[in-house]
PDB file of C-alpha atoms in Angstrom:
ATOM      1  CA  UNK N   1      -9.395 -11.665 -17.730  1.00  0.00           C
ATOM      2  CA  UNK N   2      -8.794  -8.292 -18.346  1.00  0.00           C
ATOM      3  CA  UNK N   3      -6.093  -7.715 -20.812  1.00  0.00           C
ATOM      4  CA  UNK N   4      -3.433  -6.342 -19.573  1.00  0.00           C
ATOM      5  CA  UNK N   5      -2.487  -3.156 -20.907  1.00  0.00           C
ATOM      6  CA  UNK N   6       0.866  -2.194 -22.673  1.00  0.00           C
ATOM      7  CA  UNK N   7       0.919   1.122 -21.007  1.00  0.00           C
ATOM      8  CA  UNK N   8       1.773  -0.409 -18.028  1.00  0.00           C
ATOM      9  CA  UNK N   9       3.759  -3.354 -18.553  1.00  0.00           C
ATOM     10  CA  UNK N  10       6.553  -3.698 -20.986  1.00  0.00           C
ATOM     11  CA  UNK N  11       6.189  -6.511 -23.487  1.00  0.00           C
ATOM     12  CA  UNK N  12       8.813  -8.635 -22.057  1.00  0.00           C
ATOM     13  CA  UNK N  13       6.763  -9.178 -18.650  1.00  0.00           C
ATOM     14  CA  UNK N  14       3.717  -9.922 -20.347  1.00  0.00           C
ATOM     15  CA  UNK N  15       3.737 -13.430 -20.457  1.00  0.00           C
ATOM     16  CA  UNK N  16       5.281 -13.921 -17.211  1.00  0.00           C
ATOM     17  CA  UNK N  17       2.357 -11.846 -15.548  1.00  0.00           C
ATOM     18  CA  UNK N  18      -0.294 -13.646 -17.584  1.00  0.00           C
ATOM     19  CA  UNK N  19       1.136 -16.847 -16.407  1.00  0.00           C
ATOM     20  CA  UNK N  20       1.345 -15.448 -12.875  1.00  0.00           C
ATOM     21  CA  UNK N  21      -2.329 -14.625 -12.597  1.00  0.00           C
ATOM     22  CA  UNK N  22      -3.169 -18.053 -13.479  1.00  0.00           C
ATOM     23  CA  UNK N  23      -1.676 -19.360 -10.150  1.00  0.00           C
ATOM     24  CA  UNK N  24      -3.585 -16.762  -7.988  1.00  0.00           C
ATOM     25  CA  UNK N  25      -4.055 -18.303  -4.422  1.00  0.00           C
ATOM     26  CA  UNK N  26      -7.270 -19.771  -3.723  1.00  0.00           C
ATOM     27  CA  UNK N  27      -8.463 -20.856  -0.188  1.00  0.00           C
ATOM     28  CA  UNK N  28      -8.830 -24.507  -1.332  1.00  0.00           C
ATOM     29  CA  UNK N  29      -4.764 -24.072  -2.718  1.00  0.00           C
ATOM     30  CA  UNK N  30      -3.806 -22.528   0.604  1.00  0.00           C
ATOM     31  CA  UNK N  31      -5.362 -25.423   2.687  1.00  0.00           C
ATOM     32  CA  UNK N  32      -4.214 -28.131   0.269  1.00  0.00           C
ATOM     33  CA  UNK N  33      -0.761 -26.556   0.462  1.00  0.00           C
ATOM     34  CA  UNK N  34      -0.744 -26.232   4.373  1.00  0.00           C
ATOM     35  CA  UNK N  35      -2.244 -29.485   4.692  1.00  0.00           C
ATOM     36  CA  UNK N  36      -4.485 -27.910   7.277  1.00  0.00           C
ATOM     37  CA  UNK N  37      -6.793 -30.900   7.116  1.00  0.00           C
ATOM     38  CA  UNK N  38      -4.698 -32.772   9.554  1.00  0.00           C
ATOM     39  CA  UNK N  39      -4.193 -30.076  11.961  1.00  0.00           C
ATOM     40  CA  UNK N  40      -5.532 -30.692  15.663  1.00  0.00           C
ATOM     41  CA  UNK N  41      -8.268 -28.501  16.458  1.00  0.00           C
ATOM     42  CA  UNK N  42      -7.380 -27.734  19.937  1.00  0.00           C
ATOM     43  CA  UNK N  43      -4.915 -24.886  19.521  1.00  0.00           C
ATOM     44  CA  UNK N  44      -1.491 -24.945  21.585  1.00  0.00           C
ATOM     45  CA  UNK N  45       1.263 -22.450  21.738  1.00  0.00           C
ATOM     46  CA  UNK N  46       3.146 -22.894  18.668  1.00  0.00           C
ATOM     47  CA  UNK N  47      -0.158 -23.102  16.510  1.00  0.00           C
ATOM     48  CA  UNK N  48      -1.646 -20.059  18.448  1.00  0.00           C
ATOM     49  CA  UNK N  49       1.632 -18.142  17.702  1.00  0.00           C
ATOM     50  CA  UNK N  50       1.166 -19.128  13.948  1.00  0.00           C
ATOM     51  CA  UNK N  51      -2.364 -17.944  13.781  1.00  0.00           C
ATOM     52  CA  UNK N  52      -1.546 -14.746  15.499  1.00  0.00           C
ATOM     53  CA  UNK N  53       0.855 -14.196  12.363  1.00  0.00           C
ATOM     54  CA  UNK N  54      -1.815 -15.093  10.016  1.00  0.00           C
ATOM     55  CA  UNK N  55      -4.454 -12.578  11.833  1.00  0.00           C
ATOM     56  CA  UNK N  56      -1.656  -9.927  11.492  1.00  0.00           C
ATOM     57  CA  UNK N  57      -1.775 -10.827   7.911  1.00  0.00           C
ATOM     58  CA  UNK N  58      -5.427 -10.748   7.483  1.00  0.00           C
ATOM     59  CA  UNK N  59      -5.583  -7.272   9.015  1.00  0.00           C
ATOM     60  CA  UNK N  60      -2.782  -6.082   6.497  1.00  0.00           C
ATOM     61  CA  UNK N  61      -5.014  -7.736   3.503  1.00  0.00           C
ATOM     62  CA  UNK N  62      -8.189  -6.143   4.820  1.00  0.00           C
ATOM     63  CA  UNK N  63      -6.432  -2.572   4.504  1.00  0.00           C
ATOM     64  CA  UNK N  64      -5.075  -3.396   1.182  1.00  0.00           C
ATOM     65  CA  UNK N  65      -8.629  -4.179  -0.330  1.00  0.00           C
ATOM     66  CA  UNK N  66      -9.795  -1.213   1.124  1.00  0.00           C
ATOM     67  CA  UNK N  67      -6.689   0.849  -0.264  1.00  0.00           C
ATOM     68  CA  UNK N  68      -7.567  -0.328  -3.612  1.00  0.00           C
ATOM     69  CA  UNK N  69     -11.527   0.505  -2.892  1.00  0.00           C
ATOM     70  CA  UNK N  70     -10.599   4.169  -1.991  1.00  0.00           C
ATOM     71  CA  UNK N  71      -8.333   4.330  -5.065  1.00  0.00           C
ATOM     72  CA  UNK N  72     -10.831   2.942  -7.405  1.00  0.00           C
ATOM     73  CA  UNK N  73     -13.639   5.030  -6.199  1.00  0.00           C
ATOM     74  CA  UNK N  74     -11.908   8.500  -6.032  1.00  0.00           C
ATOM     75  CA  UNK N  75     -12.357   9.016  -9.691  1.00  0.00           C
ATOM     76  CA  UNK N  76      -8.215   9.773  -9.767  1.00  0.00           C
ATOM     77  CA  UNK N  77      -7.322   6.615 -11.942  1.00  0.00           C
ATOM     78  CA  UNK N  78      -8.072   6.382 -15.546  1.00  0.00           C
ATOM     79  CA  UNK N  79      -8.175   3.331 -17.471  1.00  0.00           C
ATOM     80  CA  UNK N  80      -6.218   0.992 -17.805  1.00  0.00           C
ATOM     81  CA  UNK N  81      -4.737   1.812 -14.313  1.00  0.00           C
ATOM     82  CA  UNK N  82      -8.146   1.784 -12.814  1.00  0.00           C
ATOM     83  CA  UNK N  83      -8.482  -2.243 -14.552  1.00  0.00           C
ATOM     84  CA  UNK N  84      -5.174  -2.981 -12.761  1.00  0.00           C
ATOM     85  CA  UNK N  85      -6.104  -1.601  -9.509  1.00  0.00           C
ATOM     86  CA  UNK N  86      -9.362  -4.017  -9.720  1.00  0.00           C
ATOM     87  CA  UNK N  87      -7.460  -6.915 -10.476  1.00  0.00           C
ATOM     88  CA  UNK N  88      -4.916  -6.323  -7.520  1.00  0.00           C
ATOM     89  CA  UNK N  89      -7.761  -5.773  -5.163  1.00  0.00           C
ATOM     90  CA  UNK N  90      -9.164  -9.001  -6.208  1.00  0.00           C
ATOM     91  CA  UNK N  91      -5.759 -10.811  -5.573  1.00  0.00           C
ATOM     92  CA  UNK N  92      -5.922  -9.263  -2.112  1.00  0.00           C
ATOM     93  CA  UNK N  93      -9.533 -10.600  -1.658  1.00  0.00           C
ATOM     94  CA  UNK N  94      -8.044 -14.010  -2.956  1.00  0.00           C
ATOM     95  CA  UNK N  95      -5.384 -13.838  -0.098  1.00  0.00           C
ATOM     96  CA  UNK N  96      -8.137 -12.691   2.483  1.00  0.00           C
ATOM     97  CA  UNK N  97     -10.177 -15.671   1.880  1.00  0.00           C
ATOM     98  CA  UNK N  98      -7.715 -17.944   1.813  1.00  0.00           C
ATOM     99  CA  UNK N  99      -6.020 -16.732   5.540  1.00  0.00           C
ATOM    100  CA  UNK N 100      -9.821 -16.963   6.812  1.00  0.00           C
ATOM    101  CA  UNK N 101     -10.091 -20.275   5.706  1.00  0.00           C
ATOM    102  CA  UNK N 102      -6.550 -21.293   7.041  1.00  0.00           C
ATOM    103  CA  UNK N 103      -7.180 -19.472  10.369  1.00  0.00           C
ATOM    104  CA  UNK N 104     -10.694 -21.260  10.606  1.00  0.00           C
ATOM    105  CA  UNK N 105      -8.989 -24.470  10.077  1.00  0.00           C
ATOM    106  CA  UNK N 106      -6.770 -24.139  12.703  1.00  0.00           C
ATOM    107  CA  UNK N 107      -9.299 -23.023  15.308  1.00  0.00           C
ATOM    108  CA  UNK N 108      -8.504 -19.621  15.332  1.00  0.00           C
ATOM    109  CA  UNK N 109     -10.765 -16.799  15.447  1.00  0.00           C
ATOM    110  CA  UNK N 110     -10.129 -14.335  12.188  1.00  0.00           C
ATOM    111  CA  UNK N 111      -9.988 -10.618  12.977  1.00  0.00           C
ATOM    112  CA  UNK N 112     -12.875  -8.367  11.574  1.00  0.00           C
ATOM    113  CA  UNK N 113     -12.266  -5.723   9.060  1.00  0.00           C
ATOM    114  CA  UNK N 114     -12.927  -2.300   9.886  1.00  0.00           C
ATOM    115  CA  UNK N 115     -14.987   0.079   7.828  1.00  0.00           C
ATOM    116  CA  UNK N 116     -13.979   1.797   4.599  1.00  0.00           C
ATOM    117  CA  UNK N 117     -14.009   5.466   6.517  1.00  0.00           C
ATOM    118  CA  UNK N 118     -11.667   4.015   9.196  1.00  0.00           C
ATOM    119  CA  UNK N 119      -8.981   2.876   6.319  1.00  0.00           C
ATOM    120  CA  UNK N 120      -9.692   6.145   4.528  1.00  0.00           C
ATOM    121  CA  UNK N 121      -8.459   8.046   7.904  1.00  0.00           C
ATOM    122  CA  UNK N 122      -5.609   5.894   8.682  1.00  0.00           C
ATOM    123  CA  UNK N 123      -4.334   6.111   5.283  1.00  0.00           C
ATOM    124  CA  UNK N 124      -4.883   9.850   4.710  1.00  0.00           C
ATOM    125  CA  UNK N 125      -7.129   9.331   1.718  1.00  0.00           C
ATOM    126  CA  UNK N 126      -8.031  12.976   1.914  1.00  0.00           C
ATOM    127  CA  UNK N 127      -4.668  13.904   0.731  1.00  0.00           C
ATOM    128  CA  UNK N 128      -4.760  11.711  -2.748  1.00  0.00           C
ATOM    129  CA  UNK N 129      -5.381  14.315  -5.330  1.00  0.00           C
ATOM    130  CA  UNK N 130      -3.948  12.718  -8.272  1.00  0.00           C
ATOM    131  CA  UNK N 131      -3.389   8.982  -9.908  1.00  0.00           C
ATOM    132  CA  UNK N 132       0.033   9.136  -8.956  1.00  0.00           C
ATOM    133  CA  UNK N 133      -0.684   9.856  -5.494  1.00  0.00           C
ATOM    134  CA  UNK N 134      -2.843   6.744  -5.292  1.00  0.00           C
ATOM    135  CA  UNK N 135      -0.365   4.688  -7.438  1.00  0.00           C
ATOM    136  CA  UNK N 136       2.265   5.477  -4.794  1.00  0.00           C
ATOM    137  CA  UNK N 137      -0.054   4.831  -1.731  1.00  0.00           C
ATOM    138  CA  UNK N 138      -0.420   1.530  -3.374  1.00  0.00           C
ATOM    139  CA  UNK N 139       3.282   1.078  -4.537  1.00  0.00           C
ATOM    140  CA  UNK N 140       4.284   1.871  -0.684  1.00  0.00           C
ATOM    141  CA  UNK N 141       1.894  -0.536   0.749  1.00  0.00           C
ATOM    142  CA  UNK N 142       2.822  -3.383  -1.778  1.00  0.00           C
ATOM    143  CA  UNK N 143       6.665  -2.917  -0.911  1.00  0.00           C
ATOM    144  CA  UNK N 144       5.694  -3.195   2.686  1.00  0.00           C
ATOM    145  CA  UNK N 145       3.594  -6.349   2.525  1.00  0.00           C
ATOM    146  CA  UNK N 146       6.302  -7.794   0.385  1.00  0.00           C
ATOM    147  CA  UNK N 147       8.718  -7.111   3.285  1.00  0.00           C
ATOM    148  CA  UNK N 148       6.423  -8.041   6.140  1.00  0.00           C
ATOM    149  CA  UNK N 149       5.524 -11.534   4.333  1.00  0.00           C
ATOM    150  CA  UNK N 150       9.109 -12.136   4.043  1.00  0.00           C
ATOM    151  CA  UNK N 151       9.954 -11.010   7.528  1.00  0.00           C
ATOM    152  CA  UNK N 152       7.408 -13.369   9.227  1.00  0.00           C
ATOM    153  CA  UNK N 153       8.466 -16.378   7.306  1.00  0.00           C
ATOM    154  CA  UNK N 154      11.278 -17.156  10.129  1.00  0.00           C
ATOM    155  CA  UNK N 155       8.383 -16.878  12.562  1.00  0.00           C
ATOM    156  CA  UNK N 156       5.874 -19.585  11.369  1.00  0.00           C
ATOM    157  CA  UNK N 157       6.277 -22.904  13.493  1.00  0.00           C
ATOM    158  CA  UNK N 158       4.911 -24.685  10.683  1.00  0.00           C
ATOM    159  CA  UNK N 159       7.059 -24.873   7.533  1.00  0.00           C
ATOM    160  CA  UNK N 160       3.787 -24.939   5.203  1.00  0.00           C
ATOM    161  CA  UNK N 161       2.711 -21.596   6.853  1.00  0.00           C
ATOM    162  CA  UNK N 162       6.033 -20.106   5.923  1.00  0.00           C
ATOM    163  CA  UNK N 163       5.735 -21.483   2.223  1.00  0.00           C
ATOM    164  CA  UNK N 164       2.536 -19.712   2.009  1.00  0.00           C
ATOM    165  CA  UNK N 165       4.040 -16.435   3.305  1.00  0.00           C
ATOM    166  CA  UNK N 166       6.483 -16.627   0.308  1.00  0.00           C
ATOM    167  CA  UNK N 167       3.763 -17.272  -2.041  1.00  0.00           C
ATOM    168  CA  UNK N 168       1.980 -14.070  -0.949  1.00  0.00           C
ATOM    169  CA  UNK N 169       4.988 -12.099  -0.889  1.00  0.00           C
ATOM    170  CA  UNK N 170       5.330 -13.071  -4.314  1.00  0.00           C
ATOM    171  CA  UNK N 171       2.188 -11.711  -5.127  1.00  0.00           C
ATOM    172  CA  UNK N 172       2.842  -8.247  -3.402  1.00  0.00           C
ATOM    173  CA  UNK N 173       5.997  -8.097  -5.334  1.00  0.00           C
ATOM    174  CA  UNK N 174       4.303  -8.513  -8.740  1.00  0.00           C
ATOM    175  CA  UNK N 175       1.894  -5.740  -7.766  1.00  0.00           C
ATOM    176  CA  UNK N 176       4.928  -3.593  -6.668  1.00  0.00           C
ATOM    177  CA  UNK N 177       6.661  -4.028  -9.625  1.00  0.00           C
ATOM    178  CA  UNK N 178       3.868  -3.365 -11.847  1.00  0.00           C
ATOM    179  CA  UNK N 179       2.973  -0.191  -9.787  1.00  0.00           C
ATOM    180  CA  UNK N 180       6.637   0.994  -9.597  1.00  0.00           C
ATOM    181  CA  UNK N 181       6.601   0.554 -13.878  1.00  0.00           C
ATOM    182  CA  UNK N 182       3.319   2.591 -13.885  1.00  0.00           C
ATOM    183  CA  UNK N 183       4.813   5.510 -11.740  1.00  0.00           C
ATOM    184  CA  UNK N 184       7.753   5.299 -14.194  1.00  0.00           C
ATOM    185  CA  UNK N 185      10.278   4.616 -11.740  1.00  0.00           C
ATOM    186  CA  UNK N 186      13.330   2.708 -11.908  1.00  0.00           C
ATOM    187  CA  UNK N 187      14.029  -0.803 -10.979  1.00  0.00           C
ATOM    188  CA  UNK N 188      16.089  -1.252  -7.393  1.00  0.00           C
ATOM    189  CA  UNK N 189      19.676  -0.921  -8.620  1.00  0.00           C
ATOM    190  CA  UNK N 190      20.930  -3.520  -6.593  1.00  0.00           C
ATOM    191  CA  UNK N 191      19.895  -7.281  -6.376  1.00  0.00           C
ATOM    192  CA  UNK N 192      17.988  -8.525  -3.302  1.00  0.00           C
ATOM    193  CA  UNK N 193      16.201  -5.251  -2.692  1.00  0.00           C
ATOM    194  CA  UNK N 194      13.424  -7.126  -0.421  1.00  0.00           C
ATOM    195  CA  UNK N 195      13.093  -8.557   2.762  1.00  0.00           C
ATOM    196  CA  UNK N 196      16.603  -7.603   4.121  1.00  0.00           C
TER     197      UNK N 196
ATOM    198  CA  UNK Z   1      21.029  -3.927  51.870  1.00  0.00           C
ATOM    199  CA  UNK Z   2      21.988  -1.156  49.388  1.00  0.00           C
ATOM    200  CA  UNK Z   3      25.784  -0.635  48.709  1.00  0.00           C
ATOM    201  CA  UNK Z   4      27.186   2.478  47.112  1.00  0.00           C
ATOM    202  CA  UNK Z   5      28.379   1.785  43.807  1.00  0.00           C
ATOM    203  CA  UNK Z   6      31.581   3.913  42.578  1.00  0.00           C
ATOM    204  CA  UNK Z   7      30.648   6.708  39.751  1.00  0.00           C
ATOM    205  CA  UNK Z   8      33.223   4.596  37.311  1.00  0.00           C
ATOM    206  CA  UNK Z   9      31.071   1.399  37.724  1.00  0.00           C
ATOM    207  CA  UNK Z  10      27.931   2.984  36.962  1.00  0.00           C
ATOM    208  CA  UNK Z  11      29.126   5.009  33.848  1.00  0.00           C
ATOM    209  CA  UNK Z  12      30.945   1.844  32.683  1.00  0.00           C
ATOM    210  CA  UNK Z  13      27.618  -0.028  32.703  1.00  0.00           C
ATOM    211  CA  UNK Z  14      25.811   2.949  31.012  1.00  0.00           C
ATOM    212  CA  UNK Z  15      28.466   3.341  28.517  1.00  0.00           C
ATOM    213  CA  UNK Z  16      27.228   0.520  26.097  1.00  0.00           C
ATOM    214  CA  UNK Z  17      23.638   1.668  25.862  1.00  0.00           C
ATOM    215  CA  UNK Z  18      24.718   5.722  25.478  1.00  0.00           C
ATOM    216  CA  UNK Z  19      27.180   4.322  22.728  1.00  0.00           C
ATOM    217  CA  UNK Z  20      24.418   2.325  20.790  1.00  0.00           C
ATOM    218  CA  UNK Z  21      21.926   5.222  21.248  1.00  0.00           C
ATOM    219  CA  UNK Z  22      24.359   7.495  19.583  1.00  0.00           C
ATOM    220  CA  UNK Z  23      25.039   4.636  16.669  1.00  0.00           C
ATOM    221  CA  UNK Z  24      21.289   5.206  15.325  1.00  0.00           C
ATOM    222  CA  UNK Z  25      21.227   7.193  11.881  1.00  0.00           C
ATOM    223  CA  UNK Z  26      17.940   8.438  11.904  1.00  0.00           C
ATOM    224  CA  UNK Z  27      17.844   9.318   8.185  1.00  0.00           C
ATOM    225  CA  UNK Z  28      18.434   5.424   7.288  1.00  0.00           C
ATOM    226  CA  UNK Z  29      15.923   4.677   9.927  1.00  0.00           C
ATOM    227  CA  UNK Z  30      13.292   6.488   8.072  1.00  0.00           C
ATOM    228  CA  UNK Z  31      14.198   4.740   4.881  1.00  0.00           C
ATOM    229  CA  UNK Z  32      14.030   1.128   6.802  1.00  0.00           C
ATOM    230  CA  UNK Z  33      10.508   2.288   8.263  1.00  0.00           C
ATOM    231  CA  UNK Z  34       9.252   3.424   4.893  1.00  0.00           C
ATOM    232  CA  UNK Z  35      10.042  -0.286   3.456  1.00  0.00           C
ATOM    233  CA  UNK Z  36       9.710  -2.590   6.500  1.00  0.00           C
ATOM    234  CA  UNK Z  37       7.516  -1.249   8.866  1.00  0.00           C
ATOM    235  CA  UNK Z  38       5.042   0.270   6.257  1.00  0.00           C
ATOM    236  CA  UNK Z  39       2.748  -2.093   5.677  1.00  0.00           C
ATOM    237  CA  UNK Z  40       1.558  -2.213   9.156  1.00  0.00           C
ATOM    238  CA  UNK Z  41       2.390   1.084  10.831  1.00  0.00           C
ATOM    239  CA  UNK Z  42       2.358   4.567  10.541  1.00  0.00           C
ATOM    240  CA  UNK Z  43       3.628   7.464  12.818  1.00  0.00           C
ATOM    241  CA  UNK Z  44       0.704   9.243  12.984  1.00  0.00           C
ATOM    242  CA  UNK Z  45      -2.149   6.328  12.541  1.00  0.00           C
ATOM    243  CA  UNK Z  46      -3.461   3.155  13.889  1.00  0.00           C
ATOM    244  CA  UNK Z  47      -3.447   0.729  11.421  1.00  0.00           C
ATOM    245  CA  UNK Z  48      -2.850  -2.886  11.591  1.00  0.00           C
ATOM    246  CA  UNK Z  49      -0.173  -2.099  14.270  1.00  0.00           C
ATOM    247  CA  UNK Z  50      -0.443   1.033  16.655  1.00  0.00           C
ATOM    248  CA  UNK Z  51       0.959   4.410  15.977  1.00  0.00           C
ATOM    249  CA  UNK Z  52       4.450   5.280  16.416  1.00  0.00           C
ATOM    250  CA  UNK Z  53       4.506   8.970  17.386  1.00  0.00           C
ATOM    251  CA  UNK Z  54       5.976   9.438  20.834  1.00  0.00           C
ATOM    252  CA  UNK Z  55       6.864   5.666  21.333  1.00  0.00           C
ATOM    253  CA  UNK Z  56       9.781   6.508  22.909  1.00  0.00           C
ATOM    254  CA  UNK Z  57       8.782   7.078  26.687  1.00  0.00           C
ATOM    255  CA  UNK Z  58       5.672   5.561  26.217  1.00  0.00           C
ATOM    256  CA  UNK Z  59       4.102   2.551  28.295  1.00  0.00           C
ATOM    257  CA  UNK Z  60       3.541  -0.576  26.113  1.00  0.00           C
ATOM    258  CA  UNK Z  61       0.030  -1.009  25.176  1.00  0.00           C
ATOM    259  CA  UNK Z  62      -1.206   2.771  25.969  1.00  0.00           C
ATOM    260  CA  UNK Z  63      -2.173   4.084  22.402  1.00  0.00           C
ATOM    261  CA  UNK Z  64      -5.910   5.003  22.320  1.00  0.00           C
ATOM    262  CA  UNK Z  65      -8.123   3.249  20.394  1.00  0.00           C
ATOM    263  CA  UNK Z  66      -5.879   0.512  19.476  1.00  0.00           C
ATOM    264  CA  UNK Z  67      -6.688  -3.066  19.869  1.00  0.00           C
ATOM    265  CA  UNK Z  68      -3.379  -4.556  21.628  1.00  0.00           C
ATOM    266  CA  UNK Z  69      -3.012  -8.200  22.212  1.00  0.00           C
ATOM    267  CA  UNK Z  70      -3.948  -8.815  25.963  1.00  0.00           C
ATOM    268  CA  UNK Z  71      -0.058  -9.767  26.720  1.00  0.00           C
ATOM    269  CA  UNK Z  72       0.993  -5.946  25.304  1.00  0.00           C
ATOM    270  CA  UNK Z  73      -2.051  -4.648  27.198  1.00  0.00           C
ATOM    271  CA  UNK Z  74      -0.907  -6.173  30.810  1.00  0.00           C
ATOM    272  CA  UNK Z  75       2.815  -5.538  30.152  1.00  0.00           C
ATOM    273  CA  UNK Z  76       4.587  -3.173  32.081  1.00  0.00           C
ATOM    274  CA  UNK Z  77       7.479  -2.285  29.989  1.00  0.00           C
ATOM    275  CA  UNK Z  78       7.906   1.386  29.420  1.00  0.00           C
ATOM    276  CA  UNK Z  79       9.797   1.861  25.718  1.00  0.00           C
ATOM    277  CA  UNK Z  80      12.790   2.861  25.726  1.00  0.00           C
ATOM    278  CA  UNK Z  81      15.711   2.853  23.134  1.00  0.00           C
ATOM    279  CA  UNK Z  82      16.958  -0.268  25.121  1.00  0.00           C
ATOM    280  CA  UNK Z  83      13.552  -1.783  25.426  1.00  0.00           C
ATOM    281  CA  UNK Z  84      12.574  -0.916  21.959  1.00  0.00           C
ATOM    282  CA  UNK Z  85      15.893  -2.581  20.850  1.00  0.00           C
ATOM    283  CA  UNK Z  86      14.952  -5.932  22.485  1.00  0.00           C
ATOM    284  CA  UNK Z  87      11.496  -5.751  21.168  1.00  0.00           C
ATOM    285  CA  UNK Z  88      12.665  -4.956  17.657  1.00  0.00           C
ATOM    286  CA  UNK Z  89      15.216  -8.026  18.006  1.00  0.00           C
ATOM    287  CA  UNK Z  90      12.581 -10.325  19.501  1.00  0.00           C
ATOM    288  CA  UNK Z  91       8.984  -9.364  20.263  1.00  0.00           C
ATOM    289  CA  UNK Z  92       7.906 -12.705  21.672  1.00  0.00           C
ATOM    290  CA  UNK Z  93      10.780 -13.126  24.053  1.00  0.00           C
ATOM    291  CA  UNK Z  94      10.275  -9.360  25.253  1.00  0.00           C
ATOM    292  CA  UNK Z  95       6.427  -9.950  25.775  1.00  0.00           C
ATOM    293  CA  UNK Z  96       5.181 -13.514  25.475  1.00  0.00           C
ATOM    294  CA  UNK Z  97       1.943 -13.743  23.945  1.00  0.00           C
ATOM    295  CA  UNK Z  98       2.129 -10.542  21.771  1.00  0.00           C
ATOM    296  CA  UNK Z  99       1.214 -10.774  18.109  1.00  0.00           C
ATOM    297  CA  UNK Z 100       4.092  -8.899  16.143  1.00  0.00           C
ATOM    298  CA  UNK Z 101       5.643 -11.800  14.094  1.00  0.00           C
ATOM    299  CA  UNK Z 102       7.977  -9.242  12.393  1.00  0.00           C
ATOM    300  CA  UNK Z 103      11.619  -8.844  14.084  1.00  0.00           C
ATOM    301  CA  UNK Z 104      14.744  -6.729  12.776  1.00  0.00           C
ATOM    302  CA  UNK Z 105      17.614  -9.317  13.628  1.00  0.00           C
ATOM    303  CA  UNK Z 106      20.483  -6.561  12.482  1.00  0.00           C
ATOM    304  CA  UNK Z 107      21.358  -4.520  15.189  1.00  0.00           C
ATOM    305  CA  UNK Z 108      22.337  -1.403  13.312  1.00  0.00           C
ATOM    306  CA  UNK Z 109      18.837  -1.747  11.671  1.00  0.00           C
ATOM    307  CA  UNK Z 110      17.168  -1.606  14.961  1.00  0.00           C
ATOM    308  CA  UNK Z 111      19.449   1.353  16.061  1.00  0.00           C
ATOM    309  CA  UNK Z 112      18.586   3.307  13.035  1.00  0.00           C
ATOM    310  CA  UNK Z 113      14.901   2.440  13.291  1.00  0.00           C
ATOM    311  CA  UNK Z 114      14.956   3.848  16.923  1.00  0.00           C
ATOM    312  CA  UNK Z 115      16.756   6.905  16.385  1.00  0.00           C
ATOM    313  CA  UNK Z 116      13.802   7.638  13.362  1.00  0.00           C
ATOM    314  CA  UNK Z 117      11.307   6.943  16.014  1.00  0.00           C
ATOM    315  CA  UNK Z 118      12.741   9.091  18.411  1.00  0.00           C
ATOM    316  CA  UNK Z 119      12.595  11.878  16.175  1.00  0.00           C
ATOM    317  CA  UNK Z 120       8.753  11.761  16.402  1.00  0.00           C
ATOM    318  CA  UNK Z 121       7.732  12.573  19.783  1.00  0.00           C
ATOM    319  CA  UNK Z 122       4.532  12.665  21.182  1.00  0.00           C
ATOM    320  CA  UNK Z 123       1.959  15.553  20.725  1.00  0.00           C
TER     321      UNK Z 123
END
């Protein structure tokens, strides 16, 4: 595992983050949590709705993977920030794999990933001129993802899927916190800054 | 048979919508947009969700090159401040079979978001 750079993370957080990385989601863990082995193969209304939400989440994860790819290959990220970006991209790949496996287990069809150029255009990658620009984009996407996952929790018909959305939101929050720190920005002034 | 309604009755029926439309704070709406909607949406680019530029006044499911759900594609809804308010409050109730699982339960938040969206007319 890549050592967490001290420049990015204050020491008090290091132990916590090290522990967090050890519970990264895997496809098998997701399926175990969701109990999808027992779900019906025939997908009805509520399950179709859940699959629809999961597919939107999958689209979001594809975009995150490609956003970090664009950042990593931009030449703008210096070590150790580059290592962190690659680590976070790996987390999003884990989320992708878990979502694809769950959607398939539920009898749904995962949405397709677009081409890197499509994401570059949509995210205006050509406007990124510095490491701070890349980090700012990543931080905005991570905050948005946190709020998106928290926001869809009430919509899930299956409580286990809601729990998974909560776990995904926790990962995104961890990413946002590190990026926010790397940008030298303060922590939110008030409690409960996410998901309102 | 059509009946002529008095002006005061028409005005009274429109008053809540007009008052609501005036209540939106576009500055706060932009902040909300950038924290809650940005994961999937941009004003001027199709991403996980469709681009929002010019959404007020636009027919649902009409952004070029965006892969809508069949339900939204077939919808005859035109996005106004009122229909957007319904959509954000409960997308599935507004267009059953759509794919947005996210909603905005607070009326003031919806008003602010819609005020911000209205500040971004189509090209």
